[in-house]
Amino acid sequence: MSSEYTNLARTFLTLMFTAIMFNIVFLSQSASAAPARIIERDSLDDLALTKRYKPGWCGLHFVQYQKNEGPGPARNDYRFTITIKDAAGAVVGGTGNLPMPIYQSSNLPGALPYSLVMTPGNVDSDPLRFAYAGQSWSSSDGTCSVGIYDRGSRQGDCGFTC
C-alpha cells in the first residue's frame, strides 16, 4: 500500500472511531437522563435548534499555528482558531486556540445538526482533513483555499454543504 493510501485509511478509521465513541457517550448519557420529551411536529419551528443556523453552503475559517508557535502552553501540538459560518454568513460555531495532536480527530463545537470533525496531519505540509454529515474533504483537494505559513501560522477557508 502507498503511504498516502495508508494515511487516508488511518484518517478514515480515526473518523469512524470518533463517530462511534461520540454515539456511545451520547447514548449512555441519554439513557441516564430524564426521559425524552415528545415533540409534536408542528412545534419544531419553535425549537431553538431549528433556528440556530441556515442550511445550505456553510463555511469555516481556520488559523493553524505550527508546532512550537502561537499562543498557549500546548507547544508540541498544532493549535487552531476556527470560525464556522452558516449559509447566511452567521457565526454558528468555532473555537479559539484548540490544541490538536497529530492524526487526532476533534469535533468542533457549534450549532450545526451534525458534528464537524477536523483531523490534522503529521507535518506542516500535510493537509487538514474534515468530515461533516457523510461528506469528507481535505484542505488540499480544491474545497479549501489555504495560504502559506507566515510568522508561524497559516489561514484557510473551506466550504461544505450543511
mmCIF file with all atom_site columns, C-alpha atoms in Angstrom:
data_model
loop_
_atom_site.group_PDB
_atom_site.id
_atom_site.type_symbol
_atom_site.label_atom_id
_atom_site.label_alt_id
_atom_site.label_comp_id
_atom_site.label_asym_id
_atom_site.label_entity_id
_atom_site.label_seq_id
_atom_site.pdbx_PDB_ins_code
_atom_site.Cartn_x
_atom_site.Cartn_y
_atom_site.Cartn_z
_atom_site.occupancy
_atom_site.B_iso_or_equiv
_atom_site.pdbx_formal_charge
_atom_site.auth_seq_id
_atom_site.auth_comp_id
_atom_site.auth_asym_id
_atom_site.auth_atom_id
_atom_site.pdbx_PDB_model_num
ATOM 1   C CA . MET A 1 1   ? 0.000   0.000  0.000  1.00 0.00 ? 1   MET A CA 1
ATOM 2   C CA . SER A 1 2   ? 1.181   3.504  -0.693 1.00 0.00 ? 2   SER A CA 1
ATOM 3   C CA . SER A 1 3   ? 1.863   5.875  2.171  1.00 0.00 ? 3   SER A CA 1
ATOM 4   C CA . GLU A 1 4   ? -0.914  8.239  1.038  1.00 0.00 ? 4   GLU A CA 1
ATOM 5   C CA . TYR A 1 5   ? -3.442  5.380  0.927  1.00 0.00 ? 5   TYR A CA 1
ATOM 6   C CA . THR A 1 6   ? -2.317  4.210  4.379  1.00 0.00 ? 6   THR A CA 1
ATOM 7   C CA . ASN A 1 7   ? -2.694  7.736  5.777  1.00 0.00 ? 7   ASN A CA 1
ATOM 8   C CA . LEU A 1 8   ? -6.137  8.080  4.177  1.00 0.00 ? 8   LEU A CA 1
ATOM 9   C CA . ALA A 1 9   ? -7.230  4.730  5.622  1.00 0.00 ? 9   ALA A CA 1
ATOM 10  C CA . ARG A 1 10  ? -5.879  5.711  9.054  1.00 0.00 ? 10  ARG A CA 1
ATOM 11  C CA . THR A 1 11  ? -7.752  9.031  8.907  1.00 0.00 ? 11  THR A CA 1
ATOM 12  C CA . PHE A 1 12  ? -10.967 7.294  7.840  1.00 0.00 ? 12  PHE A CA 1
ATOM 13  C CA . LEU A 1 13  ? -10.691 4.771  10.664 1.00 0.00 ? 13  LEU A CA 1
ATOM 14  C CA . THR A 1 14  ? -9.965  7.563  13.150 1.00 0.00 ? 14  THR A CA 1
ATOM 15  C CA . LEU A 1 15  ? -13.050 9.471  11.989 1.00 0.00 ? 15  LEU A CA 1
ATOM 16  C CA . MET A 1 16  ? -15.216 6.363  12.197 1.00 0.00 ? 16  MET A CA 1
ATOM 17  C CA . PHE A 1 17  ? -13.880 5.529  15.682 1.00 0.00 ? 17  PHE A CA 1
ATOM 18  C CA . THR A 1 18  ? -14.549 9.110  16.808 1.00 0.00 ? 18  THR A CA 1
ATOM 19  C CA . ALA A 1 19  ? -18.118 8.964  15.485 1.00 0.00 ? 19  ALA A CA 1
ATOM 20  C CA . ILE A 1 20  ? -18.746 5.616  17.192 1.00 0.00 ? 20  ILE A CA 1
ATOM 21  C CA . MET A 1 21  ? -17.310 6.836  20.502 1.00 0.00 ? 21  MET A CA 1
ATOM 22  C CA . PHE A 1 22  ? -19.372 10.028 20.294 1.00 0.00 ? 22  PHE A CA 1
ATOM 23  C CA . ASN A 1 23  ? -22.539 7.970  19.767 1.00 0.00 ? 23  ASN A CA 1
ATOM 24  C CA . ILE A 1 24  ? -21.670 5.644  22.662 1.00 0.00 ? 24  ILE A CA 1
ATOM 25  C CA . VAL A 1 25  ? -21.049 8.562  25.024 1.00 0.00 ? 25  VAL A CA 1
ATOM 26  C CA . PHE A 1 26  ? -24.150 10.386 23.827 1.00 0.00 ? 26  PHE A CA 1
ATOM 27  C CA . LEU A 1 27  ? -26.361 7.323  24.150 1.00 0.00 ? 27  LEU A CA 1
ATOM 28  C CA . SER A 1 28  ? -25.004 6.448  27.597 1.00 0.00 ? 28  SER A CA 1
ATOM 29  C CA . GLN A 1 29  ? -25.670 9.997  28.790 1.00 0.00 ? 29  GLN A CA 1
ATOM 30  C CA . SER A 1 30  ? -29.132 9.939  27.230 1.00 0.00 ? 30  SER A CA 1
ATOM 31  C CA . ALA A 1 31  ? -30.004 6.675  28.961 1.00 0.00 ? 31  ALA A CA 1
ATOM 32  C CA . SER A 1 32  ? -29.277 8.116  32.401 1.00 0.00 ? 32  SER A CA 1
ATOM 33  C CA . ALA A 1 33  ? -31.010 11.424 31.752 1.00 0.00 ? 33  ALA A CA 1
ATOM 34  C CA . ALA A 1 34  ? -34.693 12.199 32.149 1.00 0.00 ? 34  ALA A CA 1
ATOM 35  C CA . PRO A 1 35  ? -36.985 10.631 29.546 1.00 0.00 ? 35  PRO A CA 1
ATOM 36  C CA . ALA A 1 36  ? -37.026 12.449 26.235 1.00 0.00 ? 36  ALA A CA 1
ATOM 37  C CA . ARG A 1 37  ? -39.795 14.939 25.703 1.00 0.00 ? 37  ARG A CA 1
ATOM 38  C CA . ILE A 1 38  ? -42.129 14.054 22.844 1.00 0.00 ? 38  ILE A CA 1
ATOM 39  C CA . ILE A 1 39  ? -42.258 16.924 20.391 1.00 0.00 ? 39  ILE A CA 1
ATOM 40  C CA . GLU A 1 40  ? -45.177 17.465 18.091 1.00 0.00 ? 40  GLU A CA 1
ATOM 41  C CA . ARG A 1 41  ? -44.056 18.032 14.503 1.00 0.00 ? 41  ARG A CA 1
ATOM 42  C CA . ASP A 1 42  ? -45.858 21.405 14.352 1.00 0.00 ? 42  ASP A CA 1
ATOM 43  C CA . SER A 1 43  ? -43.846 22.705 17.304 1.00 0.00 ? 43  SER A CA 1
ATOM 44  C CA . LEU A 1 44  ? -40.457 22.064 15.685 1.00 0.00 ? 44  LEU A CA 1
ATOM 45  C CA . ASP A 1 45  ? -40.352 25.597 14.280 1.00 0.00 ? 45  ASP A CA 1
ATOM 46  C CA . ASP A 1 46  ? -40.362 26.908 17.837 1.00 0.00 ? 46  ASP A CA 1
ATOM 47  C CA . LEU A 1 47  ? -37.280 24.984 18.878 1.00 0.00 ? 47  LEU A CA 1
ATOM 48  C CA . ALA A 1 48  ? -34.025 26.897 19.131 1.00 0.00 ? 48  ALA A CA 1
ATOM 49  C CA . LEU A 1 49  ? -32.147 24.130 17.324 1.00 0.00 ? 49  LEU A CA 1
ATOM 50  C CA . THR A 1 50  ? -34.043 24.705 14.103 1.00 0.00 ? 50  THR A CA 1
ATOM 51  C CA . LYS A 1 51  ? -33.371 28.439 14.263 1.00 0.00 ? 51  LYS A CA 1
ATOM 52  C CA . ARG A 1 52  ? -29.664 28.395 15.132 1.00 0.00 ? 52  ARG A CA 1
ATOM 53  C CA . TYR A 1 53  ? -28.345 28.041 11.605 1.00 0.00 ? 53  TYR A CA 1
ATOM 54  C CA . LYS A 1 54  ? -29.365 28.456 7.990  1.00 0.00 ? 54  LYS A CA 1
ATOM 55  C CA . PRO A 1 55  ? -28.738 25.328 5.890  1.00 0.00 ? 55  PRO A CA 1
ATOM 56  C CA . GLY A 1 56  ? -27.062 25.464 2.503  1.00 0.00 ? 56  GLY A CA 1
ATOM 57  C CA . TRP A 1 57  ? -23.397 26.194 1.754  1.00 0.00 ? 57  TRP A CA 1
ATOM 58  C CA . CYS A 1 58  ? -21.589 26.718 5.056  1.00 0.00 ? 58  CYS A CA 1
ATOM 59  C CA . GLY A 1 59  ? -18.018 27.773 5.559  1.00 0.00 ? 59  GLY A CA 1
ATOM 60  C CA . LEU A 1 60  ? -15.196 27.539 8.016  1.00 0.00 ? 60  LEU A CA 1
ATOM 61  C CA . HIS A 1 61  ? -12.177 29.742 8.501  1.00 0.00 ? 61  HIS A CA 1
ATOM 62  C CA . PHE A 1 62  ? -9.138  28.388 10.309 1.00 0.00 ? 62  PHE A CA 1
ATOM 63  C CA . VAL A 1 63  ? -5.814  29.650 11.548 1.00 0.00 ? 63  VAL A CA 1
ATOM 64  C CA . GLN A 1 64  ? -3.303  26.815 12.023 1.00 0.00 ? 64  GLN A CA 1
ATOM 65  C CA . TYR A 1 65  ? -0.301  27.516 14.235 1.00 0.00 ? 65  TYR A CA 1
ATOM 66  C CA . GLN A 1 66  ? 2.818   25.488 13.597 1.00 0.00 ? 66  GLN A CA 1
ATOM 67  C CA . LYS A 1 67  ? 4.120   23.291 16.401 1.00 0.00 ? 67  LYS A CA 1
ATOM 68  C CA . ASN A 1 68  ? 6.119   25.351 18.908 1.00 0.00 ? 68  ASN A CA 1
ATOM 69  C CA . GLU A 1 69  ? 4.450   28.529 17.623 1.00 0.00 ? 69  GLU A CA 1
ATOM 70  C CA . GLY A 1 70  ? 1.378   30.513 18.532 1.00 0.00 ? 70  GLY A CA 1
ATOM 71  C CA . PRO A 1 71  ? -0.380  31.147 21.824 1.00 0.00 ? 71  PRO A CA 1
ATOM 72  C CA . GLY A 1 72  ? -0.889  28.749 24.694 1.00 0.00 ? 72  GLY A CA 1
ATOM 73  C CA . PRO A 1 73  ? 1.009   26.067 26.555 1.00 0.00 ? 73  PRO A CA 1
ATOM 74  C CA . ALA A 1 74  ? 0.430   23.082 24.199 1.00 0.00 ? 74  ALA A CA 1
ATOM 75  C CA . ARG A 1 75  ? 3.679   23.615 22.345 1.00 0.00 ? 75  ARG A CA 1
ATOM 76  C CA . ASN A 1 76  ? 4.091   20.120 20.846 1.00 0.00 ? 76  ASN A CA 1
ATOM 77  C CA . ASP A 1 77  ? 0.728   20.097 19.081 1.00 0.00 ? 77  ASP A CA 1
ATOM 78  C CA . TYR A 1 78  ? -0.778  22.128 16.301 1.00 0.00 ? 78  TYR A CA 1
ATOM 79  C CA . ARG A 1 79  ? -3.206  24.751 17.597 1.00 0.00 ? 79  ARG A CA 1
ATOM 80  C CA . PHE A 1 80  ? -6.192  26.127 15.733 1.00 0.00 ? 80  PHE A CA 1
ATOM 81  C CA . THR A 1 81  ? -8.546  29.068 15.833 1.00 0.00 ? 81  THR A CA 1
ATOM 82  C CA . ILE A 1 82  ? -11.697 28.133 13.915 1.00 0.00 ? 82  ILE A CA 1
ATOM 83  C CA . THR A 1 83  ? -14.855 30.015 12.921 1.00 0.00 ? 83  THR A CA 1
ATOM 84  C CA . ILE A 1 84  ? -17.846 28.147 11.445 1.00 0.00 ? 84  ILE A CA 1
ATOM 85  C CA . LYS A 1 85  ? -20.470 30.109 9.489  1.00 0.00 ? 85  LYS A CA 1
ATOM 86  C CA . ASP A 1 86  ? -23.867 29.058 8.157  1.00 0.00 ? 86  ASP A CA 1
ATOM 87  C CA . ALA A 1 87  ? -25.289 29.745 4.682  1.00 0.00 ? 87  ALA A CA 1
ATOM 88  C CA . ALA A 1 88  ? -26.307 33.269 5.757  1.00 0.00 ? 88  ALA A CA 1
ATOM 89  C CA . GLY A 1 89  ? -22.775 34.039 6.974  1.00 0.00 ? 89  GLY A CA 1
ATOM 90  C CA . ALA A 1 90  ? -23.754 33.999 10.656 1.00 0.00 ? 90  ALA A CA 1
ATOM 91  C CA . VAL A 1 91  ? -21.203 32.544 13.074 1.00 0.00 ? 91  VAL A CA 1
ATOM 92  C CA . VAL A 1 92  ? -22.617 29.241 14.351 1.00 0.00 ? 92  VAL A CA 1
ATOM 93  C CA . GLY A 1 93  ? -19.555 27.689 15.948 1.00 0.00 ? 93  GLY A CA 1
ATOM 94  C CA . GLY A 1 94  ? -15.853 27.518 16.337 1.00 0.00 ? 94  GLY A CA 1
ATOM 95  C CA . THR A 1 95  ? -13.109 27.621 18.898 1.00 0.00 ? 95  THR A CA 1
ATOM 96  C CA . GLY A 1 96  ? -10.016 29.573 19.809 1.00 0.00 ? 96  GLY A CA 1
ATOM 97  C CA . ASN A 1 97  ? -6.552  28.160 20.463 1.00 0.00 ? 97  ASN A CA 1
ATOM 98  C CA . LEU A 1 98  ? -7.578  24.488 20.229 1.00 0.00 ? 98  LEU A CA 1
ATOM 99  C CA . PRO A 1 99  ? -4.564  22.153 20.622 1.00 0.00 ? 99  PRO A CA 1
ATOM 100 C CA . MET A 1 100 ? -4.788  19.064 18.404 1.00 0.00 ? 100 MET A CA 1
ATOM 101 C CA . PRO A 1 101 ? -2.276  16.191 18.419 1.00 0.00 ? 101 PRO A CA 1
ATOM 102 C CA . ILE A 1 102 ? -1.351  14.780 15.015 1.00 0.00 ? 102 ILE A CA 1
ATOM 103 C CA . TYR A 1 103 ? -3.898  12.375 13.484 1.00 0.00 ? 103 TYR A CA 1
ATOM 104 C CA . GLN A 1 104 ? -6.302  13.004 16.399 1.00 0.00 ? 104 GLN A CA 1
ATOM 105 C CA . SER A 1 105 ? -9.784  13.983 15.262 1.00 0.00 ? 105 SER A CA 1
ATOM 106 C CA . SER A 1 106 ? -11.735 16.643 17.128 1.00 0.00 ? 106 SER A CA 1
ATOM 107 C CA . ASN A 1 107 ? -15.409 17.526 16.998 1.00 0.00 ? 107 ASN A CA 1
ATOM 108 C CA . LEU A 1 108 ? -15.651 21.269 16.512 1.00 0.00 ? 108 LEU A CA 1
ATOM 109 C CA . PRO A 1 109 ? -18.255 22.960 18.722 1.00 0.00 ? 109 PRO A CA 1
ATOM 110 C CA . GLY A 1 110 ? -21.194 24.622 17.017 1.00 0.00 ? 110 GLY A CA 1
ATOM 111 C CA . ALA A 1 111 ? -24.923 24.783 16.364 1.00 0.00 ? 111 ALA A CA 1
ATOM 112 C CA . LEU A 1 112 ? -24.928 22.593 13.242 1.00 0.00 ? 112 LEU A CA 1
ATOM 113 C CA . PRO A 1 113 ? -27.108 19.471 13.462 1.00 0.00 ? 113 PRO A CA 1
ATOM 114 C CA . TYR A 1 114 ? -24.099 17.147 12.973 1.00 0.00 ? 114 TYR A CA 1
ATOM 115 C CA . SER A 1 115 ? -20.546 17.257 14.293 1.00 0.00 ? 115 SER A CA 1
ATOM 116 C CA . LEU A 1 116 ? -17.942 18.905 12.099 1.00 0.00 ? 116 LEU A CA 1
ATOM 117 C CA . VAL A 1 117 ? -14.790 16.814 12.561 1.00 0.00 ? 117 VAL A CA 1
ATOM 118 C CA . MET A 1 118 ? -11.247 18.018 11.835 1.00 0.00 ? 118 MET A CA 1
ATOM 119 C CA . THR A 1 119 ? -8.008  15.995 11.799 1.00 0.00 ? 119 THR A CA 1
ATOM 120 C CA . PRO A 1 120 ? -4.514  17.491 11.412 1.00 0.00 ? 120 PRO A CA 1
ATOM 121 C CA . GLY A 1 121 ? -1.680  15.640 9.712  1.00 0.00 ? 121 GLY A CA 1
ATOM 122 C CA . ASN A 1 122 ? 1.832   14.952 10.967 1.00 0.00 ? 122 ASN A CA 1
ATOM 123 C CA . VAL A 1 123 ? 3.873   17.727 9.351  1.00 0.00 ? 123 VAL A CA 1
ATOM 124 C CA . ASP A 1 124 ? 3.213   21.311 8.261  1.00 0.00 ? 124 ASP A CA 1
ATOM 125 C CA . SER A 1 125 ? 2.726   20.358 4.610  1.00 0.00 ? 125 SER A CA 1
ATOM 126 C CA . ASP A 1 126 ? 0.096   17.692 5.392  1.00 0.00 ? 126 ASP A CA 1
ATOM 127 C CA . PRO A 1 127 ? -3.478  18.706 4.577  1.00 0.00 ? 127 PRO A CA 1
ATOM 128 C CA . LEU A 1 128 ? -6.144  19.070 7.234  1.00 0.00 ? 128 LEU A CA 1
ATOM 129 C CA . ARG A 1 129 ? -8.972  16.557 6.894  1.00 0.00 ? 129 ARG A CA 1
ATOM 130 C CA . PHE A 1 130 ? -12.619 17.378 7.544  1.00 0.00 ? 130 PHE A CA 1
ATOM 131 C CA . ALA A 1 131 ? -15.864 15.403 7.765  1.00 0.00 ? 131 ALA A CA 1
ATOM 132 C CA . TYR A 1 132 ? -19.472 16.519 8.150  1.00 0.00 ? 132 TYR A CA 1
ATOM 133 C CA . ALA A 1 133 ? -22.721 14.547 7.734  1.00 0.00 ? 133 ALA A CA 1
ATOM 134 C CA . GLY A 1 134 ? -21.260 11.917 5.411  1.00 0.00 ? 134 GLY A CA 1
ATOM 135 C CA . GLN A 1 135 ? -19.061 14.349 3.466  1.00 0.00 ? 135 GLN A CA 1
ATOM 136 C CA . SER A 1 136 ? -15.286 14.360 3.709  1.00 0.00 ? 136 SER A CA 1
ATOM 137 C CA . TRP A 1 137 ? -12.675 16.642 2.210  1.00 0.00 ? 137 TRP A CA 1
ATOM 138 C CA . SER A 1 138 ? -9.196  17.961 2.816  1.00 0.00 ? 138 SER A CA 1
ATOM 139 C CA . SER A 1 139 ? -7.545  21.341 2.727  1.00 0.00 ? 139 SER A CA 1
ATOM 140 C CA . SER A 1 140 ? -5.682  20.293 -0.431 1.00 0.00 ? 140 SER A CA 1
ATOM 141 C CA . ASP A 1 141 ? -8.488  18.945 -2.649 1.00 0.00 ? 141 ASP A CA 1
ATOM 142 C CA . GLY A 1 142 ? -9.830  22.242 -4.006 1.00 0.00 ? 142 GLY A CA 1
ATOM 143 C CA . THR A 1 143 ? -12.646 22.579 -1.468 1.00 0.00 ? 143 THR A CA 1
ATOM 144 C CA . CYS A 1 144 ? -10.470 24.918 0.580  1.00 0.00 ? 144 CYS A CA 1
ATOM 145 C CA . SER A 1 145 ? -8.303  27.923 -0.133 1.00 0.00 ? 145 SER A CA 1
ATOM 146 C CA . VAL A 1 146 ? -5.222  27.825 2.090  1.00 0.00 ? 146 VAL A CA 1
ATOM 147 C CA . GLY A 1 147 ? -2.395  30.323 2.387  1.00 0.00 ? 147 GLY A CA 1
ATOM 148 C CA . ILE A 1 148 ? 1.253   29.649 3.132  1.00 0.00 ? 148 ILE A CA 1
ATOM 149 C CA . TYR A 1 149 ? 2.782   29.741 6.577  1.00 0.00 ? 149 TYR A CA 1
ATOM 150 C CA . ASP A 1 150 ? 3.750   33.255 7.587  1.00 0.00 ? 150 ASP A CA 1
ATOM 151 C CA . ARG A 1 151 ? 5.231   34.053 11.004 1.00 0.00 ? 151 ARG A CA 1
ATOM 152 C CA . GLY A 1 152 ? 4.290   30.650 12.399 1.00 0.00 ? 152 GLY A CA 1
ATOM 153 C CA . SER A 1 153 ? 0.727   30.303 11.124 1.00 0.00 ? 153 SER A CA 1
ATOM 154 C CA . ARG A 1 154 ? -1.372  29.837 8.012  1.00 0.00 ? 154 ARG A CA 1
ATOM 155 C CA . GLN A 1 155 ? -5.027  30.589 7.305  1.00 0.00 ? 155 GLN A CA 1
ATOM 156 C CA . GLY A 1 156 ? -7.608  28.860 5.180  1.00 0.00 ? 156 GLY A CA 1
ATOM 157 C CA . ASP A 1 157 ? -11.251 28.904 4.170  1.00 0.00 ? 157 ASP A CA 1
ATOM 158 C CA . CYS A 1 158 ? -13.355 25.851 3.270  1.00 0.00 ? 158 CYS A CA 1
ATOM 159 C CA . GLY A 1 159 ? -16.940 25.347 2.150  1.00 0.00 ? 159 GLY A CA 1
ATOM 160 C CA . PHE A 1 160 ? -19.295 22.432 2.732  1.00 0.00 ? 160 PHE A CA 1
ATOM 161 C CA . THR A 1 161 ? -22.973 21.573 2.440  1.00 0.00 ? 161 THR A CA 1
ATOM 162 C CA . CYS A 1 162 ? -24.768 21.930 5.755  1.00 0.00 ? 162 CYS A CA 1
#
